[in-house]
PDB file of C-alpha atoms and ligand atoms in Angstrom:
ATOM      1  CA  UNK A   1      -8.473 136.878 -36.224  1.00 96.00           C
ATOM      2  CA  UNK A   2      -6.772 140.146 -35.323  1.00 98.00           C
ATOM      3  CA  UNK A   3      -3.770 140.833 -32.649  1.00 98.00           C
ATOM      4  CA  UNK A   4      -3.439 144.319 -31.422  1.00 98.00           C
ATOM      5  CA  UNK A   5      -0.415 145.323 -28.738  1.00 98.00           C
ATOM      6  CA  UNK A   6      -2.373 146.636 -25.758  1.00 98.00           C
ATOM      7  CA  UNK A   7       1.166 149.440 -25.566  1.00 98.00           C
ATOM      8  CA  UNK A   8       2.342 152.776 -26.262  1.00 98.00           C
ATOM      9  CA  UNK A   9       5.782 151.800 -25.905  1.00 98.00           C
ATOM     10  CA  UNK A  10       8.007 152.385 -29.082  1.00 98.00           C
ATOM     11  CA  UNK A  11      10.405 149.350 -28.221  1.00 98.00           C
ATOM     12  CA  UNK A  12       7.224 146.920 -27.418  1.00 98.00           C
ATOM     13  CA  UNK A  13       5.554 147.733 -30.644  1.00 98.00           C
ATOM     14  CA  UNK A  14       8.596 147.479 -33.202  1.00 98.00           C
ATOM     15  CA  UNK A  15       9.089 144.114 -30.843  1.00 98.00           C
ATOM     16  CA  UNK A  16       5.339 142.971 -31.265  1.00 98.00           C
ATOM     17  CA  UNK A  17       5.390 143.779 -35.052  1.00 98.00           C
ATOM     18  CA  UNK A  18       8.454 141.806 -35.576  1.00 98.00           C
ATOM     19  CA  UNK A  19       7.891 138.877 -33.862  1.00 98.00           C
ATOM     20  CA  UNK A  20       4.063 138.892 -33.967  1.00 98.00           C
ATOM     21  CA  UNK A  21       2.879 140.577 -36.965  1.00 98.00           C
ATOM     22  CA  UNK A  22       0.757 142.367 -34.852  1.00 98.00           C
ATOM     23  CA  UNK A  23      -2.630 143.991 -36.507  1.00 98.00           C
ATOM     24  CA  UNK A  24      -2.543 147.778 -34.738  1.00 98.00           C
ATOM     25  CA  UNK A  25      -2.377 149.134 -31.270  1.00 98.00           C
ATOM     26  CA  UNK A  26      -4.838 150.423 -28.839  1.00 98.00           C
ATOM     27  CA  UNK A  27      -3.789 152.790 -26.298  1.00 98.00           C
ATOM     28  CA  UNK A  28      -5.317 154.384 -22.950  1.00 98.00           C
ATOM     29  CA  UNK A  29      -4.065 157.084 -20.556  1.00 98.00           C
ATOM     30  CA  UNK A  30      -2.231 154.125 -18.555  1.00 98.00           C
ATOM     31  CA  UNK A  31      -0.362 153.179 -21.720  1.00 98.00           C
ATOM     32  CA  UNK A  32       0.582 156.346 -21.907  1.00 98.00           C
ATOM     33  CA  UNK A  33       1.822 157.328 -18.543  1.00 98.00           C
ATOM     34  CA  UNK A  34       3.972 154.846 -19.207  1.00 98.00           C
ATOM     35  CA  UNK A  35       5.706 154.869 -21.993  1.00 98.00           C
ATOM     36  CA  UNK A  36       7.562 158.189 -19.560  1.00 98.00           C
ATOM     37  CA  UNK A  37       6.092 160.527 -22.886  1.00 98.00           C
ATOM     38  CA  UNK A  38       3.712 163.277 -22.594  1.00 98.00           C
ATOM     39  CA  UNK A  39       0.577 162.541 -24.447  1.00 98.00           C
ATOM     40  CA  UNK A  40       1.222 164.484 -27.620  1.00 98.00           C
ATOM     41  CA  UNK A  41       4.979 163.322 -28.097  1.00 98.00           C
ATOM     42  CA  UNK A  42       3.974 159.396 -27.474  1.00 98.00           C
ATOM     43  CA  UNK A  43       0.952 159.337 -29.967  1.00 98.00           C
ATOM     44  CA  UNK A  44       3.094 161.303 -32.359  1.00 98.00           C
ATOM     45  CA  UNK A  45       6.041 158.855 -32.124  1.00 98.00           C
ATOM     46  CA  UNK A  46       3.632 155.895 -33.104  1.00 98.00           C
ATOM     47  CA  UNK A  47       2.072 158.129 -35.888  1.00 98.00           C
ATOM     48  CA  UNK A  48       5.891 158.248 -36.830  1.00 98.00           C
ATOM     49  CA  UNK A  49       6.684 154.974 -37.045  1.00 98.00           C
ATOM     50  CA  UNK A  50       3.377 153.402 -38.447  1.00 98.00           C
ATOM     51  CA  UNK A  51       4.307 155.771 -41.189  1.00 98.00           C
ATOM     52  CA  UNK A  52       7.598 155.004 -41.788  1.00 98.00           C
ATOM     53  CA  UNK A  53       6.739 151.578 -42.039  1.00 97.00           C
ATOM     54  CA  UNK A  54       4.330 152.053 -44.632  1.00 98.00           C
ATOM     55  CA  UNK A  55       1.287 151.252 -42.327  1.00 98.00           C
ATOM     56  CA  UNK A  56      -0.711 154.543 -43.135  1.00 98.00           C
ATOM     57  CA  UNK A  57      -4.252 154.565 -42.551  1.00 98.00           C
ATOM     58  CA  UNK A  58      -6.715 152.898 -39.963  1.00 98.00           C
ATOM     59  CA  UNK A  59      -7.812 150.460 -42.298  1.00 98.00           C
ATOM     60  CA  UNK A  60      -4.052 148.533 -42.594  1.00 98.00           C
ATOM     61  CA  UNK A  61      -2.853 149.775 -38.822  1.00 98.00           C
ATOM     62  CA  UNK A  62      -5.606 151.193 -36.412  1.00 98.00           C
ATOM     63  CA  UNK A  63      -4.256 152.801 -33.665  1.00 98.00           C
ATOM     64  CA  UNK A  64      -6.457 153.634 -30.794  1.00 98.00           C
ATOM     65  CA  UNK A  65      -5.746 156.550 -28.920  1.00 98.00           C
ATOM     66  CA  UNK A  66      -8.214 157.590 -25.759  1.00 98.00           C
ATOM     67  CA  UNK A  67      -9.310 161.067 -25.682  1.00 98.00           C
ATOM     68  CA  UNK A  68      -9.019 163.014 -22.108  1.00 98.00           C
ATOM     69  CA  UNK A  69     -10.923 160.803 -19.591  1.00 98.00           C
ATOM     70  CA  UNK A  70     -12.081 163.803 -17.862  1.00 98.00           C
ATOM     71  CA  UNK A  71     -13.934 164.990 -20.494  1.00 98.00           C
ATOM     72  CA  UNK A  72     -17.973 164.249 -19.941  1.00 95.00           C
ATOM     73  CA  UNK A  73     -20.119 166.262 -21.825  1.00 98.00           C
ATOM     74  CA  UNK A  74     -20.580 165.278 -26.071  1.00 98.00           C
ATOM     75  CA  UNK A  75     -19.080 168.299 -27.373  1.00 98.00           C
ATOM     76  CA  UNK A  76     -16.040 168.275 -25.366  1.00 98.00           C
ATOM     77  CA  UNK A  77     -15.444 164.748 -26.562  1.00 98.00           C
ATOM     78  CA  UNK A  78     -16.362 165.312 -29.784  1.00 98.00           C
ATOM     79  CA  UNK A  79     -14.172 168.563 -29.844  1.00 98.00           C
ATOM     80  CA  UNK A  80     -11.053 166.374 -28.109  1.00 98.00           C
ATOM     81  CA  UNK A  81     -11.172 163.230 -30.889  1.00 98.00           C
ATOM     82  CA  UNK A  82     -11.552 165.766 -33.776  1.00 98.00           C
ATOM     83  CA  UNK A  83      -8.042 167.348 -31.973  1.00 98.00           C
ATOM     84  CA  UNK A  84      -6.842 164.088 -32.058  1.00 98.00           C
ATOM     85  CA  UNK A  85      -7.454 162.541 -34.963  1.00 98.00           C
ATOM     86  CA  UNK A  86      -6.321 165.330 -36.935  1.00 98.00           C
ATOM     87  CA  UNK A  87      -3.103 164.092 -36.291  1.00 98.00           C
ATOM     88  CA  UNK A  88      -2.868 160.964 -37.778  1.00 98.00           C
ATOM     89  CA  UNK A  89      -4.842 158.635 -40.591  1.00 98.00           C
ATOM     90  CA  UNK A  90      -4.352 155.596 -38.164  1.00 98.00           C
ATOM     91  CA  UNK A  91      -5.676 157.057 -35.092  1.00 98.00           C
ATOM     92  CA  UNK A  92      -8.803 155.626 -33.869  1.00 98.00           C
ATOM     93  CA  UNK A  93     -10.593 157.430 -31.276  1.00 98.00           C
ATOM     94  CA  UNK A  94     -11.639 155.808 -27.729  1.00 98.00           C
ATOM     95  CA  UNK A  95     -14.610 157.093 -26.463  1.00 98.00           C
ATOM     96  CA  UNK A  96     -15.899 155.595 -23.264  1.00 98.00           C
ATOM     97  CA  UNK A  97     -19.078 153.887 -22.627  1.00 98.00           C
ATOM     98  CA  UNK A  98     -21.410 156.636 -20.926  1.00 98.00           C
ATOM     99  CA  UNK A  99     -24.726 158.090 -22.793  1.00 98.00           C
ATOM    100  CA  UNK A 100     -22.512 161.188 -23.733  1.00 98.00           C
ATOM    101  CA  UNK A 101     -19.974 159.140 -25.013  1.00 98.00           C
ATOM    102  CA  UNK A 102     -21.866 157.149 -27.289  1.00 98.00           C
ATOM    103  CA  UNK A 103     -23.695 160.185 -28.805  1.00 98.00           C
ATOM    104  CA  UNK A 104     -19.734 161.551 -29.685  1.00 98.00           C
ATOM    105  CA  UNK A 105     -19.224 158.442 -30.917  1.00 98.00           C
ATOM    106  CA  UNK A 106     -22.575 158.813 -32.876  1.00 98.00           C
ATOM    107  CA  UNK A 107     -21.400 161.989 -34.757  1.00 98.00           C
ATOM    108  CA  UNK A 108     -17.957 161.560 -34.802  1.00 98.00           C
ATOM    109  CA  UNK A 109     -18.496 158.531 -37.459  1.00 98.00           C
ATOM    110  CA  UNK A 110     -20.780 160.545 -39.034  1.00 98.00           C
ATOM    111  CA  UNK A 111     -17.913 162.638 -40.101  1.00 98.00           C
ATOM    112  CA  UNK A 112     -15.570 159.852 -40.639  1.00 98.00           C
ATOM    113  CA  UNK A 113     -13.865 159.919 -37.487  1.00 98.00           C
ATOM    114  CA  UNK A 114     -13.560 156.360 -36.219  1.00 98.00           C
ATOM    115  CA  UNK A 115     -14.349 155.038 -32.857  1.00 98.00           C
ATOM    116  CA  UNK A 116     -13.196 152.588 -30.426  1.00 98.00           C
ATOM    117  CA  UNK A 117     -16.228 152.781 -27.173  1.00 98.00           C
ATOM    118  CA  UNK A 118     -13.699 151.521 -24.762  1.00 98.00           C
ATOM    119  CA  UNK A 119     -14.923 150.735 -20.726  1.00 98.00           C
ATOM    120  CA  UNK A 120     -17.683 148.203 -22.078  1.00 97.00           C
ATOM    121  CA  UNK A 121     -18.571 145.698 -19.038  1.00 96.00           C
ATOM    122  CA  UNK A 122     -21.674 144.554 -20.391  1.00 96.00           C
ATOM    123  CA  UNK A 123     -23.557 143.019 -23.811  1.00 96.00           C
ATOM    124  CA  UNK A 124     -25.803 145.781 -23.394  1.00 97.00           C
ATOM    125  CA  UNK A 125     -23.561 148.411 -23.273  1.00 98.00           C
ATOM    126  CA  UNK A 126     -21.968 146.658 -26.210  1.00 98.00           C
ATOM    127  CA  UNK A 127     -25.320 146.929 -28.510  1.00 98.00           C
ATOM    128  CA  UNK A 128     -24.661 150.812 -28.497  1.00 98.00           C
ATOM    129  CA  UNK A 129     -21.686 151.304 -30.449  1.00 98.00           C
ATOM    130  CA  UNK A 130     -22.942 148.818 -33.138  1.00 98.00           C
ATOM    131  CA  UNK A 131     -25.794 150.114 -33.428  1.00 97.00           C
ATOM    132  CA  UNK A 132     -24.231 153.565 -33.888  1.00 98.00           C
ATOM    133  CA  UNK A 133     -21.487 152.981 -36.409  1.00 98.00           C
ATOM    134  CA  UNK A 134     -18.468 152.740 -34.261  1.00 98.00           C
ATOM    135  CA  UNK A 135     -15.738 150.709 -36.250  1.00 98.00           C
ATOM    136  CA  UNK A 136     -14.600 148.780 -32.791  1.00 98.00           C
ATOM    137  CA  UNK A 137     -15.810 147.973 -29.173  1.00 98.00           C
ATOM    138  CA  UNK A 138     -13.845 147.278 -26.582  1.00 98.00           C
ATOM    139  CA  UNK A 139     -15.332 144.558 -23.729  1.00 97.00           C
ATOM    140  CA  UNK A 140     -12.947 144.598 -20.838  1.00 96.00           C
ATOM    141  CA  UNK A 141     -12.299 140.884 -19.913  1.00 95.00           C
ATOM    142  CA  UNK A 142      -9.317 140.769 -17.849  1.00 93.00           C
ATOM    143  CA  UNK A 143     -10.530 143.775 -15.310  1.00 94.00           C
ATOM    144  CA  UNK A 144     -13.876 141.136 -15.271  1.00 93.00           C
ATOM    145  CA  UNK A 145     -11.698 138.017 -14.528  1.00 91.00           C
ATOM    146  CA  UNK A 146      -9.392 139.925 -12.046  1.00 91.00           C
ATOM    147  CA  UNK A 147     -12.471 140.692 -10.104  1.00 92.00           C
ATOM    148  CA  UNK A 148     -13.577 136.869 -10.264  1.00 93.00           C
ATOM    149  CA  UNK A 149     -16.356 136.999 -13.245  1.00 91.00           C
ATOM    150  CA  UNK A 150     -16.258 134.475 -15.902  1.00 89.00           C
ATOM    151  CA  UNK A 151     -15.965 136.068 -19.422  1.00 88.00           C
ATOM    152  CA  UNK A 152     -16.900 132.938 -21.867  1.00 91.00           C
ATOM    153  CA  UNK A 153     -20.474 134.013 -21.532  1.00 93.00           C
ATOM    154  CA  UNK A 154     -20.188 137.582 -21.897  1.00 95.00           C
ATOM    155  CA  UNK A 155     -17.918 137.220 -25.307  1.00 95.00           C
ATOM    156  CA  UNK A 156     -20.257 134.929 -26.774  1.00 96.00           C
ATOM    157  CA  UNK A 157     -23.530 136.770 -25.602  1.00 97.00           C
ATOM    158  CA  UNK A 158     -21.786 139.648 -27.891  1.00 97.00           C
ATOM    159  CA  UNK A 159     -20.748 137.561 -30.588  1.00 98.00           C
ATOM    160  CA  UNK A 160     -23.957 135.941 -31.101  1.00 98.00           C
ATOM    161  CA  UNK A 161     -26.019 139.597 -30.674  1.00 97.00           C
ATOM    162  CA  UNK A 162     -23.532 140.889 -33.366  1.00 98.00           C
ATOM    163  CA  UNK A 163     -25.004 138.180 -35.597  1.00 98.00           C
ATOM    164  CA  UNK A 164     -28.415 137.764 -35.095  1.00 98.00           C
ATOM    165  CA  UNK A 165     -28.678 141.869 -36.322  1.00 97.00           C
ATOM    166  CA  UNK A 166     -25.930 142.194 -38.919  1.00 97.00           C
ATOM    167  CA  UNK A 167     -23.424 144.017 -36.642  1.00 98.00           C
ATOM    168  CA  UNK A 168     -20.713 141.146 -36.664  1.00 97.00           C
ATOM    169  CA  UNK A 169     -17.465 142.462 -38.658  1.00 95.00           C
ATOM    170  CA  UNK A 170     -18.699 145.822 -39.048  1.00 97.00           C
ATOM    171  CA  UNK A 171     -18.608 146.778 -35.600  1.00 98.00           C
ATOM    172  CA  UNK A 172     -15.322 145.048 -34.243  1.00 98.00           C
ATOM    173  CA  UNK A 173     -15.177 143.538 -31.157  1.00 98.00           C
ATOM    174  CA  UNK A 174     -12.000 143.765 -29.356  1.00 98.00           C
ATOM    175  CA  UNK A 175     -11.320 141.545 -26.413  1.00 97.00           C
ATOM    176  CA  UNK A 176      -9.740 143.883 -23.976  1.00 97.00           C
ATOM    177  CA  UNK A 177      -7.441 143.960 -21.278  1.00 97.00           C
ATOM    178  CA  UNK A 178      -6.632 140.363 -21.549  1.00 97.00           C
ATOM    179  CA  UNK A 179      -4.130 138.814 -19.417  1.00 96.00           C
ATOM    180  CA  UNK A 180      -3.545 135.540 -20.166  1.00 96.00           C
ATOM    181  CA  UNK A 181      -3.167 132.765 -23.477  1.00 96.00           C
ATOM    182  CA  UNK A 182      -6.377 130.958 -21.911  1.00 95.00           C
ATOM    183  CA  UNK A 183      -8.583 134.102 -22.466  1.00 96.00           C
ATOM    184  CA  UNK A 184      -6.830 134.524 -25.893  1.00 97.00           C
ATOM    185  CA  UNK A 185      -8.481 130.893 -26.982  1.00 96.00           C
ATOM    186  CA  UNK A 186     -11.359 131.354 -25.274  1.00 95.00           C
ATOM    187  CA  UNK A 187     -12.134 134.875 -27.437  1.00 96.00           C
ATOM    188  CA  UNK A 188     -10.942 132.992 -30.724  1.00 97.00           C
ATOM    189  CA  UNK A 189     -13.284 129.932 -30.063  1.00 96.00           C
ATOM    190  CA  UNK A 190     -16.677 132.170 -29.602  1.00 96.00           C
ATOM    191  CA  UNK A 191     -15.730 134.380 -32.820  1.00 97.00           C
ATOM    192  CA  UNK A 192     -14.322 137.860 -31.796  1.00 98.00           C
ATOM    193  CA  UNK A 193     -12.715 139.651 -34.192  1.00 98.00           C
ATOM    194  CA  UNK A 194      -9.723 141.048 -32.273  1.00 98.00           C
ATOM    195  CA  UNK A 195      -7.385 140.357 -28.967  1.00 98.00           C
ATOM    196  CA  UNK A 196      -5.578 143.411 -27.513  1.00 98.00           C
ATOM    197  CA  UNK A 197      -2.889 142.378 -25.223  1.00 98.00           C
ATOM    198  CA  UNK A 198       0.485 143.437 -23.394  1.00 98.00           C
ATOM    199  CA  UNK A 199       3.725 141.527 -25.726  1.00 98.00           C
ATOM    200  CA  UNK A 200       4.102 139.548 -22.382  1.00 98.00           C
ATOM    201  CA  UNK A 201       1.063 137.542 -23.101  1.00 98.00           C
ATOM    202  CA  UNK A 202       1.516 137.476 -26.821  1.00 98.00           C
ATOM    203  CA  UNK A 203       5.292 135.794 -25.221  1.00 98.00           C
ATOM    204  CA  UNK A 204       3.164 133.734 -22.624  1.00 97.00           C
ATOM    205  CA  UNK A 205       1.213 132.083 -25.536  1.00 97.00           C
ATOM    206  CA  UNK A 206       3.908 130.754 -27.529  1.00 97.00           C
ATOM    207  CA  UNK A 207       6.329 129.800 -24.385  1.00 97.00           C
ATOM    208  CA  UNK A 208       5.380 126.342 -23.928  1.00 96.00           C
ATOM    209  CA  UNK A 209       7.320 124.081 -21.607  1.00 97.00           C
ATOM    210  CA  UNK A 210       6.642 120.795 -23.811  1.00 98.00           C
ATOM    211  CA  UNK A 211       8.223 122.353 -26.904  1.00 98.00           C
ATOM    212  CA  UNK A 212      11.455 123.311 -24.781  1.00 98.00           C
ATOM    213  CA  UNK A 213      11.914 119.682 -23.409  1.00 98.00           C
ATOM    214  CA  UNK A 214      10.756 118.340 -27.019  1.00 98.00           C
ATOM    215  CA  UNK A 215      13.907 120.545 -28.427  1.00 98.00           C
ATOM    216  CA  UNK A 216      16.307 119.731 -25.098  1.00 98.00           C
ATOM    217  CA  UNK A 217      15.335 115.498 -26.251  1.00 98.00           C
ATOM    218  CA  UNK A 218      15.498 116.112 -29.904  1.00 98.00           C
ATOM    219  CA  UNK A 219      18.763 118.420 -29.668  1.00 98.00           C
ATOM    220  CA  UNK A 220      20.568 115.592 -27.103  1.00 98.00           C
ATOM    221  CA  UNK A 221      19.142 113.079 -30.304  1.00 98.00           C
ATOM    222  CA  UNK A 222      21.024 115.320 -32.777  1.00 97.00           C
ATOM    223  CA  UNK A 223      24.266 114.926 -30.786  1.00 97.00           C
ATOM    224  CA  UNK A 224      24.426 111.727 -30.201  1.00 97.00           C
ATOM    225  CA  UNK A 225      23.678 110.608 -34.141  1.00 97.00           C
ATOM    226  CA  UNK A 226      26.595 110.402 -36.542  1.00 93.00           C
ATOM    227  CA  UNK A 227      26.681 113.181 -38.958  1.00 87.00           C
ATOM    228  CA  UNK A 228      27.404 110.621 -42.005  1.00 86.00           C
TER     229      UNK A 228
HETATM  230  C1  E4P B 301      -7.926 148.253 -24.099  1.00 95.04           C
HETATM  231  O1  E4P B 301      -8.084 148.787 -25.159  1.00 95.04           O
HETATM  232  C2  E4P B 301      -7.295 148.856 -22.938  1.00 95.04           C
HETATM  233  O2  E4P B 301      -6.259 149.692 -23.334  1.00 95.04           O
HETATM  234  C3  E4P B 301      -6.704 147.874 -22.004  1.00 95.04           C
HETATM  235  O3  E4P B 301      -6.936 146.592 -22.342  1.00 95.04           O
HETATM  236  C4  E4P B 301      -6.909 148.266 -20.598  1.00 95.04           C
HETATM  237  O4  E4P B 301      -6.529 147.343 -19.684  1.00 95.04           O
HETATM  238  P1  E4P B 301      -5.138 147.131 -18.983  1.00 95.04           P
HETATM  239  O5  E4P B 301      -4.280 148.326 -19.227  1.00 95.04           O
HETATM  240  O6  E4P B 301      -5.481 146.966 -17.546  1.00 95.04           O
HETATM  241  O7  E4P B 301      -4.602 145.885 -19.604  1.00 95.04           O
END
């Protein structure tokens, strides 16, 4: 299983990658607002450092970056992600779930551009990118659970419609927006390839109160032994 930093702060990500060993990045307009950079200078600062840390190329460090969200019609997206990726061998391009964005997404890995369909609510909107090509797909769980839904089906529905047609592993599925260590295990237990979280709920899902009061006893134990 795969552990991207849902970030496109500099600090977070040398942080994550540290401590974590984290797998890529995604990014999204959010992300970028606020990291306090303007677009170009934030996704060429994480082109920098992947680089300098000998991560080149999507296949070792994807790095998702979403093209303009204004942007509706297939040839402006296509035109945007060709803009973008140009920049860097990491960058992976997020296209959004819409009929135009799918047929970008269609052509763009026709050339060899990769693509992250991003804004995926539903299995069926998930069937799309496999079935075109795209390298990852991004199902939104938290932005689900926030609003009350349950996500254990929904992962699994994709999981399982991944296998049954040979999609599974070729077409990544990236659990998205996810907020908490409990979504984390329930993503790993139905099979999908890849988390993206903040680094607070990568911290969340280590922190455990047991293992500080198991140190706390076993430290007091240490003191209170003679050394020899
Ligand atoms: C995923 O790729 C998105 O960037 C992300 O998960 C969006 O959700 P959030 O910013 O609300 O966590």
């Amino acid at each position: 299983m795969k552990f991207f930093l849902d970030s496109a702060k500099l600090d977070e990500i040398v942080q994550a990658h540290k401590t974590f060993g984290i797998d890529g990045i995604t990014t999204n307009p959010r992300h970028i607002q606020n990291s306090g950079k303007p677009f170009l200078k934030a996704i060429g600062d994480i082109a920098s450092w992947v680089k300098s840390e000998g991560l080149s190329g999507y296949e070792v460090f994807p790095v998702s970056v979403e093209i303009n969200p204004h942007l509706d019609s297939r040839e402006s997206m296509i035109d945007a992600a060709r803009k973008i990726a140009a920049i860097s061998p990491n960058f992976v391009i997020k296209i959004p779930a819409t009929q135009e964005g799918i047929a970008a997404a269609r052509q763009l890995e026709k050339e060899g551009i990769r693509t992250n369909v991003t804004l995926v609510f539903s299995a069926a909107q998930a069937l799309w990118p496999a079935k075109n090509g795209s390298l990852f797909v991004s199902p939104f769980i938290g932005w689900k659970e926030d609003n009350g839904e349950d996500c254990g089906k929904y992962i699994n529905d994709i999981v399982q419609i991944y296998k049954n047609y040979g999609f599974y592993g070729k077409t990544q599925i990236i659990c998205a927006a996810v907020r908490t260590p409990k979504q984390i295990v329930e993503c790993a237990a139905v099979g999908a390839d890849i988390v993206t979280a903040g680094l607070e709920v990568y911290q969340n899902s280590i922190n455990h109160a047991y293992t500080r009061q198991g140190i706390k006893i076993f430290s007091d134990a240490w003191d209170n032994t003679a050394r020899e």
